CSV table of C-alpha atoms in Angstrom, one decimal:
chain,number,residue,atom,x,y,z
A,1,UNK,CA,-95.0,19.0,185.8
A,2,UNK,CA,-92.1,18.6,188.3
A,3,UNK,CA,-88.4,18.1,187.9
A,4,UNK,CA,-88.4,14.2,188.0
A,5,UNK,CA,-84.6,12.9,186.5
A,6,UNK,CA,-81.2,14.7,186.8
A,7,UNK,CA,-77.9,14.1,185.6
A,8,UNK,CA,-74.7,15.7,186.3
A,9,UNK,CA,-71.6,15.5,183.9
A,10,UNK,CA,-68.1,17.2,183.7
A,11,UNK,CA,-67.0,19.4,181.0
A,12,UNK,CA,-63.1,19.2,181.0
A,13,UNK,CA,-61.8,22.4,180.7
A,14,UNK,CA,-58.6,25.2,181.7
A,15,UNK,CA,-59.1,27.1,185.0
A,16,UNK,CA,-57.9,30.1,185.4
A,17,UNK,CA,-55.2,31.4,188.2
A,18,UNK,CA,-56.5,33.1,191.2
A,19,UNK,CA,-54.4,35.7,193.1
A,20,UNK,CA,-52.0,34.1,195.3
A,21,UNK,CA,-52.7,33.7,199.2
A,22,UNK,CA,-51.2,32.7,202.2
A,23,UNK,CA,-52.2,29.2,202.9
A,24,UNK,CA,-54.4,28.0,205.1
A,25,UNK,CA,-53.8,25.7,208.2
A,26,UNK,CA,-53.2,22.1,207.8
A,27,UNK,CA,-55.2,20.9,211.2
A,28,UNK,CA,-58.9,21.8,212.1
A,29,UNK,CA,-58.0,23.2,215.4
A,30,UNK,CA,-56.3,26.4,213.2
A,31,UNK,CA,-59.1,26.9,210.9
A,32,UNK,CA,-58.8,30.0,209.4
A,33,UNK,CA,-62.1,32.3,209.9
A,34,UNK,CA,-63.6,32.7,207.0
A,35,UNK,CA,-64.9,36.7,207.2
A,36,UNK,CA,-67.6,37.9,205.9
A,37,UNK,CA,-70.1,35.0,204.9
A,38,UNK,CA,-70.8,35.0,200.7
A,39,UNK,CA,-67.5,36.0,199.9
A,40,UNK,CA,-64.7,34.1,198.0
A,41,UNK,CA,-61.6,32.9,199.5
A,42,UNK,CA,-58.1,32.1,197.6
A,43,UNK,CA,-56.1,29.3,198.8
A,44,UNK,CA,-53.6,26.6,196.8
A,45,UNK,CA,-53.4,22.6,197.5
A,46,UNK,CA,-49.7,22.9,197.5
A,47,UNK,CA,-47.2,20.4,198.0
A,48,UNK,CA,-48.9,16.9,197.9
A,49,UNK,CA,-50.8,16.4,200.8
A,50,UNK,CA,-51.3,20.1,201.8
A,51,UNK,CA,-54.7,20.1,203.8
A,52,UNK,CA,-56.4,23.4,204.2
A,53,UNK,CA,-59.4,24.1,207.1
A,54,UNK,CA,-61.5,27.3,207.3
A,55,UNK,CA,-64.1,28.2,209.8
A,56,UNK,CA,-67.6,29.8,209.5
A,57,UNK,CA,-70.1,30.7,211.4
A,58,UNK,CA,-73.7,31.5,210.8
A,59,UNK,CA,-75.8,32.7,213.5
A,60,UNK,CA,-78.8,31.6,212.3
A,61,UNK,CA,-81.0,28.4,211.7
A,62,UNK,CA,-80.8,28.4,208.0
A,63,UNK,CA,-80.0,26.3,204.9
A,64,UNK,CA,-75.9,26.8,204.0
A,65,UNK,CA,-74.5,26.2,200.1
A,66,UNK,CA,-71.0,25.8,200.6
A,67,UNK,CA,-68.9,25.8,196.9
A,68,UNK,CA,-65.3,24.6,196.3
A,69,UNK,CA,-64.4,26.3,192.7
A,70,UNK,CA,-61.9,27.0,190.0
A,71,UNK,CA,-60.2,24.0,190.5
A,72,UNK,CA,-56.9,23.3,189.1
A,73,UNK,CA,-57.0,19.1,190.0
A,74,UNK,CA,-59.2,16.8,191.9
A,75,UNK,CA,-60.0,18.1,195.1
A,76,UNK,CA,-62.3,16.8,198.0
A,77,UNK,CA,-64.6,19.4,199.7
A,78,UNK,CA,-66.0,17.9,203.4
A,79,UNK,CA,-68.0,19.6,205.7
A,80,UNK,CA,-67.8,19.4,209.8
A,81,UNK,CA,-69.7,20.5,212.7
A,82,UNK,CA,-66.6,19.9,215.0
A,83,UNK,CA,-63.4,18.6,214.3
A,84,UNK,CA,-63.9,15.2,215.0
A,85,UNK,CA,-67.9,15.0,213.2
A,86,UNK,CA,-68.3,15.2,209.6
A,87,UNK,CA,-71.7,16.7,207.8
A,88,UNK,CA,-71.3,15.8,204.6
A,89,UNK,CA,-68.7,15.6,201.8
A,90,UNK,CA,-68.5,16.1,197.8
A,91,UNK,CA,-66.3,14.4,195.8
A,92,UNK,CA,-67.1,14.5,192.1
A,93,UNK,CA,-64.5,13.5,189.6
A,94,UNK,CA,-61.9,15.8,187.6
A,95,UNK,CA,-62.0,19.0,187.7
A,96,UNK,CA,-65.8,19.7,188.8
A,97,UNK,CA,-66.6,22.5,191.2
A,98,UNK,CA,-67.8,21.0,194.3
A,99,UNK,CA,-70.8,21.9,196.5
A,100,UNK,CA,-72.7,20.8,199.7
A,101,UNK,CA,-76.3,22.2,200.1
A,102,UNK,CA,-78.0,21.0,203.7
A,103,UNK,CA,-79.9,22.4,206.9
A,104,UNK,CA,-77.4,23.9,209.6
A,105,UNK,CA,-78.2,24.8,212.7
A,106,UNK,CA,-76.4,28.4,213.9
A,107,UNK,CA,-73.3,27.7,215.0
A,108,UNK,CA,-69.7,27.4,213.9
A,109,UNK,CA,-68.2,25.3,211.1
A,110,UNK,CA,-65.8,23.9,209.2
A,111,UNK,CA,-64.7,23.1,205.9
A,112,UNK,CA,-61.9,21.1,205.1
A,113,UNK,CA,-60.3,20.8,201.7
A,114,UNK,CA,-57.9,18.2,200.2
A,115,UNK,CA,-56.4,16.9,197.4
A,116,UNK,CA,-57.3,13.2,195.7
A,117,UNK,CA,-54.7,10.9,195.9
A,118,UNK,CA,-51.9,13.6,196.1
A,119,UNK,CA,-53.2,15.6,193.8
A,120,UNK,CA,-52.5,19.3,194.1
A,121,UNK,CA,-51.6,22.7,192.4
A,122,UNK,CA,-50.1,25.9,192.6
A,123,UNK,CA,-52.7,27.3,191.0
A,124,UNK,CA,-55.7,28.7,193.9
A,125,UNK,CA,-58.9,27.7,194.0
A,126,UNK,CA,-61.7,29.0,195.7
A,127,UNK,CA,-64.1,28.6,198.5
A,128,UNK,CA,-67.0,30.1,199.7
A,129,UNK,CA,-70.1,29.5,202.2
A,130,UNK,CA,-73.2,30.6,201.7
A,131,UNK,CA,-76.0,31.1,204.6
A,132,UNK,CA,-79.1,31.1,202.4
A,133,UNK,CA,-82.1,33.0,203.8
A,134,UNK,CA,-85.7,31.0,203.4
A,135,UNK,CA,-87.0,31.8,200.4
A,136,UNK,CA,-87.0,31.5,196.5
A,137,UNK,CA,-83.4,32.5,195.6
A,138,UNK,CA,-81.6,33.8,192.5
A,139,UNK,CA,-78.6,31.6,193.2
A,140,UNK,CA,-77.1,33.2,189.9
A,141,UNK,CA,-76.9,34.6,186.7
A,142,UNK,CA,-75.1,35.2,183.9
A,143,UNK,CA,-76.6,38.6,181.1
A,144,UNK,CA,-75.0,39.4,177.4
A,145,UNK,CA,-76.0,42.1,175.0
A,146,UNK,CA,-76.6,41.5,171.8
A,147,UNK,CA,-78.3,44.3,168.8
A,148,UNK,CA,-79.5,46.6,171.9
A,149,UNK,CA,-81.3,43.9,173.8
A,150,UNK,CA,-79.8,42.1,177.5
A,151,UNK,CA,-79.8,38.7,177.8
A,152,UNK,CA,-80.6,37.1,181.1
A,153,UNK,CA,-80.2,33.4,182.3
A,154,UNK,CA,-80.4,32.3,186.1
A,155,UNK,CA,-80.9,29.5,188.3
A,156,UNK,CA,-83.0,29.5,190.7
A,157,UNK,CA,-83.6,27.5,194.1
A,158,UNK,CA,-86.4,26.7,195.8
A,159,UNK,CA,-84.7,27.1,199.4
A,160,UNK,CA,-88.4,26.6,201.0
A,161,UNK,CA,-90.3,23.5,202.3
A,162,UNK,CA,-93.3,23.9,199.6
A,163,UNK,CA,-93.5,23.0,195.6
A,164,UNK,CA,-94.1,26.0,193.4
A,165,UNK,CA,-95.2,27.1,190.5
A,166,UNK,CA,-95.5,29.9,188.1
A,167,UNK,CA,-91.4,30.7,189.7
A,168,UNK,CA,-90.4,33.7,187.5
A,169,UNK,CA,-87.1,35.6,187.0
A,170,UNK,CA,-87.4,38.8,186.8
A,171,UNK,CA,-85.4,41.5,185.1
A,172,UNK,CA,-85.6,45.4,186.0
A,173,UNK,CA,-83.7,48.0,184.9
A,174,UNK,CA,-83.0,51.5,186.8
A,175,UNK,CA,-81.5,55.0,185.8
A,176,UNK,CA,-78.4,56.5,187.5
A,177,UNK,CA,-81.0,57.6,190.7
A,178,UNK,CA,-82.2,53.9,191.1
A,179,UNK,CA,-85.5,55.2,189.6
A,180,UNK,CA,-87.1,52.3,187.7
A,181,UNK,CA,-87.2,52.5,183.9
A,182,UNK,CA,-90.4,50.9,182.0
A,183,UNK,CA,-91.6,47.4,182.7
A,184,UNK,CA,-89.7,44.9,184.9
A,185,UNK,CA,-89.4,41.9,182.2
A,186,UNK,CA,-89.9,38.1,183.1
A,187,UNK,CA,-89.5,34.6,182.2
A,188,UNK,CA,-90.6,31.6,184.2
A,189,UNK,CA,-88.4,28.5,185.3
A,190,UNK,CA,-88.2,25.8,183.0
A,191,UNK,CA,-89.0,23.3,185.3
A,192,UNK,CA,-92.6,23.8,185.8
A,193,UNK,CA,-93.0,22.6,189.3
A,194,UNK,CA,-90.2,23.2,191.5
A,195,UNK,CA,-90.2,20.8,194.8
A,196,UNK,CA,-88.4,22.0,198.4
A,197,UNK,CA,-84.8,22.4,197.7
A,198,UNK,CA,-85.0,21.7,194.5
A,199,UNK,CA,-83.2,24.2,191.5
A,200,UNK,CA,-84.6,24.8,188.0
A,201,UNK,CA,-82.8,27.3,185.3
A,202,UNK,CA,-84.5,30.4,184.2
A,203,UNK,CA,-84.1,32.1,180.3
A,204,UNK,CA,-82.5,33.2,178.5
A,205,UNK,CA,-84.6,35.7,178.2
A,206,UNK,CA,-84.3,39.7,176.6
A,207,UNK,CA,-85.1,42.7,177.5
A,208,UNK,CA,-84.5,46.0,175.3
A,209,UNK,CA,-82.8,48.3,177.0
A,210,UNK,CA,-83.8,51.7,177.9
A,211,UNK,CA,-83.0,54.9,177.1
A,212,UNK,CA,-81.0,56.4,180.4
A,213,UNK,CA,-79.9,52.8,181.6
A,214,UNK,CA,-77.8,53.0,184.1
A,215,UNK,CA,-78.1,49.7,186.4
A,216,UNK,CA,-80.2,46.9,186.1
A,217,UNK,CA,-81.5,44.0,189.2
A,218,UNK,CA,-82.1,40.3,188.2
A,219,UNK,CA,-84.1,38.5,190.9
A,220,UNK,CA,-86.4,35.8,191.3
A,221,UNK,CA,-90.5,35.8,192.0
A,222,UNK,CA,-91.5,32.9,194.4
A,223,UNK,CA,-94.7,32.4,192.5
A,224,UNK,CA,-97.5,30.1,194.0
A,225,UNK,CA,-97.4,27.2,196.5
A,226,UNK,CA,-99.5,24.0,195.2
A,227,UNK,CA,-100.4,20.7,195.8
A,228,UNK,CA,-100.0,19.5,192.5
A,229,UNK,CA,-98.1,16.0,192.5
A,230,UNK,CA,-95.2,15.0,190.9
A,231,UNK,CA,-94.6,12.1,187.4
A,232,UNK,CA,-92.1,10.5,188.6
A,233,UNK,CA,-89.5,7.9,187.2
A,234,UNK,CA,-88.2,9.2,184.1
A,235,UNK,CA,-84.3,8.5,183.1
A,236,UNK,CA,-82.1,10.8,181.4
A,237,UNK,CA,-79.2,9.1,179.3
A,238,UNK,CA,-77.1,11.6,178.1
A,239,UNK,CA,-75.3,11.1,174.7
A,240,UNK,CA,-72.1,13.2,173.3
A,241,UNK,CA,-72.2,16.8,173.2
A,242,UNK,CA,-71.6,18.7,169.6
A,243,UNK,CA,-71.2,21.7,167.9
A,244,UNK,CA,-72.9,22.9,164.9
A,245,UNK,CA,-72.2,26.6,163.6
A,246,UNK,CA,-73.1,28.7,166.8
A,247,UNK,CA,-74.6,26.1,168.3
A,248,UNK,CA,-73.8,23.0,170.7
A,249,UNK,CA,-76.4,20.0,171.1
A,250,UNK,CA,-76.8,18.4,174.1
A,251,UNK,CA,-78.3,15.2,173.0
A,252,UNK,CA,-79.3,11.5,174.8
A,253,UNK,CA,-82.7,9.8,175.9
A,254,UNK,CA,-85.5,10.0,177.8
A,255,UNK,CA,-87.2,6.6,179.3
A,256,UNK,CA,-90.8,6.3,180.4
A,257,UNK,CA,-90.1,4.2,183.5
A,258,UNK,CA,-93.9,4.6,184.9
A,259,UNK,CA,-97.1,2.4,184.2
A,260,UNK,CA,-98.8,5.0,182.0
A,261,UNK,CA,-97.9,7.3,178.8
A,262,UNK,CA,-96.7,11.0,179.0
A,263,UNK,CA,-98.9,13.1,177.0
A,264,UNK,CA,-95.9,15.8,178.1
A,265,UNK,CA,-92.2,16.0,178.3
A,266,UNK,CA,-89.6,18.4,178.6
A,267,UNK,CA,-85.5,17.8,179.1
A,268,UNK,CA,-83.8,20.8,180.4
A,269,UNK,CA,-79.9,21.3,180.7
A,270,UNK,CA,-78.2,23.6,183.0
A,271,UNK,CA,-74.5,24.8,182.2
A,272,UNK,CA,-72.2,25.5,184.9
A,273,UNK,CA,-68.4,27.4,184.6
A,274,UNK,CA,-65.9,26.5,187.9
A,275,UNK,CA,-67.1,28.6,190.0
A,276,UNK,CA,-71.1,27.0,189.9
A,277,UNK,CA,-72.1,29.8,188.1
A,278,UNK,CA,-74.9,29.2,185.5
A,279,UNK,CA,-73.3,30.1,181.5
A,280,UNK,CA,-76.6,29.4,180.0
A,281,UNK,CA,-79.7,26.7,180.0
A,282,UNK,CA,-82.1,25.6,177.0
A,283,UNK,CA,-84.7,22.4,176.6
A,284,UNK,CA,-86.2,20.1,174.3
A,285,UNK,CA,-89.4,18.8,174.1
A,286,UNK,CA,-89.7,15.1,173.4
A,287,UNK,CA,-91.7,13.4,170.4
A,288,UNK,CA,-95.0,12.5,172.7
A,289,UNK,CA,-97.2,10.7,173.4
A,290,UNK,CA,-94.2,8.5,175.2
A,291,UNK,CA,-95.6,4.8,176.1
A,292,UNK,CA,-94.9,3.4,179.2
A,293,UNK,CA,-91.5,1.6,179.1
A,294,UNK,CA,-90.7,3.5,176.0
A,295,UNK,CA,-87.4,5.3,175.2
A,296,UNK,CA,-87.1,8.4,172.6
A,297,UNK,CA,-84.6,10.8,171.8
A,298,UNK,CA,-83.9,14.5,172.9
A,299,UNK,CA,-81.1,16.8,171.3
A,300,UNK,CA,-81.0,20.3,173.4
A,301,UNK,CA,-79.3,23.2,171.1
A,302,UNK,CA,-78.1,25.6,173.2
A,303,UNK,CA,-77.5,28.6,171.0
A,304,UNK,CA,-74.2,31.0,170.8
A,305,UNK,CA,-73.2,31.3,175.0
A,306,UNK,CA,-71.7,28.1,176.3
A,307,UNK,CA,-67.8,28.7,176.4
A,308,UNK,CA,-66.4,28.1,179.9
A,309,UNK,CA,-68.4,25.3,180.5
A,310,UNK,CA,-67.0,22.9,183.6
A,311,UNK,CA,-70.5,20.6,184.6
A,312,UNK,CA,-73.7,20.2,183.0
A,313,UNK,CA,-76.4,18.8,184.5
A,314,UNK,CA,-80.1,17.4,182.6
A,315,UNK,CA,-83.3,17.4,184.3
A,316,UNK,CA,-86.8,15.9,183.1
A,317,UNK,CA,-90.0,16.6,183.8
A,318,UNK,CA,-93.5,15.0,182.0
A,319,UNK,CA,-97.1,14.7,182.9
């Protein structure tokens, strides 16, 4: 199985104030250096038309997440090489945190962010660049205790050029010396098959906690490399989100676009809060066998830990 549909959608909600800055340049000449790398920076798009430009540099050949978060309106996060070439830009609508993901060659950049047709706030937002070593990557997590158990969810990336399988988070816990307690626990990623550059949510998933607990590592296992090929062409339609008790469905459809019938599916959804951050994940399996051309319903419950939700995002996967 491989991740073979996704679809994105905005969850309107608050966003929190950030400590007040000074603010950045207006012009890409006086980028602000952004120092170290992996670390938040506060800034406001204040009055209308307030630009702000920060520089990074990375000084190696490597693949770079840059994320524009906590926003307060609609903002446009672009990406330069100099100030006159741009790499890439993300633009998605409301209130979404935005994020570019691509190769960069060492070097310096620069990041530009801007309001969308005037929009702006007094209220910061946040910005931060990422130079991502080669590798699988916990790109987050999010943990909760509940009745002496923690609760882990992640996402995790496949920041290589192979597909995997068998990707597994991995949970361990550690007393006060950074001596390891018991078993390191485990999950594997929903999506079964992860391609190069690809993502795939892990959990939730418990672990009791140990006696003399003092710390505890979440990371990701890069499992095995294989040549297994891809179903492809299956659409997602999302419906309306509810709420039921402690609950909230994620419902919609899932269309059979290929020539043959799935004997498997599975529909996975990813929550996201402003910053990018996974809040939690959960899946549903599909009535199957579905017939070529044929459309049936999904409705994902994702139990208890979904409040601060800003983008969700479905994937699909079938064999």
């Amino acid at each position: 199985m491989l991740v073979v549909a996704i679809v994105a959608l905005l969850a309107l909600l608050p966003v929190a104030p950030v400590g007040a800055t000074t603010d950045a340049p207006n012009t890409c000449s006086g980028a602000t250096a952004a120092k170290p790398l992996n670390t938040w920076i506060a800034d406001a798009v204040e009055p209308s038309g307030d630009v702000d430009w920060f520089r990074f540099t990375t000084a190696s050949n490597r693949y770079a997440l840059v994320t524009l978060g906590k926003l307060a309106a609609n903002y446009t996060l672009e990406l330069y090489s100099s100030c006159g070439t741009k790499l890439a830009t993300s633009a998605r609508s409301g209130v979404q945190y935005e994020e570019i993901y691509r190769y960069l060659p060492a070097g310096a950049y620069r990041v530009r962010v801007s309001g969308v047709s005037g929009a702006h706030s007094a209220t910061n937002y946040q910005v931060r660049f990422r130079s991502l070593a080669e590798g699988v990557l916990m790109l987050s997590y999010r943990t909760w205790t509940d009745s002496g158990n923690l609760y882990v969810v992640g996402e995790i990336l496949n920041n290589t050029a192979q597909t995997r399988k068998w990707v597994k988070a991995l949970v361990t816990f550690y007393d006060a010396s950074s001596q390891q307690l018991g078993s390191t626990y485990f999950t594997y990623s929903h999506i079964d098959l992860m391609k190069p550059r690809t993502r795939s949510p892990a959990g939730p998933r418990y672990a009791p906690i140990p006696v003399g607990y003092h710390h505890y590592r979440v990371t990701a296992a890069p499992g095995t490399v294989t040549d297994n090929i891809p179903v492809g062409n299956l659409k997602v339609t999302p419906g309306t989100p509810y709420d039921t008790s402690w609950n909230r469905h994620y419902p919609g459809t899932l269309t059979n676009n290929n020539g043959f019938a799935l004997t498997d599916a599975e529909v996975v959804v990813t929550l996201y809060n402003s910053s990018g951050g996974v809040v939690n994940a959960d899946f549903d399996y599909p009535t199957t066998p579905i017939a070529a051309g044929a459309t049936v319903d999904f409705d994902i419950m994702v139990w208890d830990h979904y409040a601060g939700v800003n983008r969700y995002v479905f994937q699909a996967e079938g064999e």
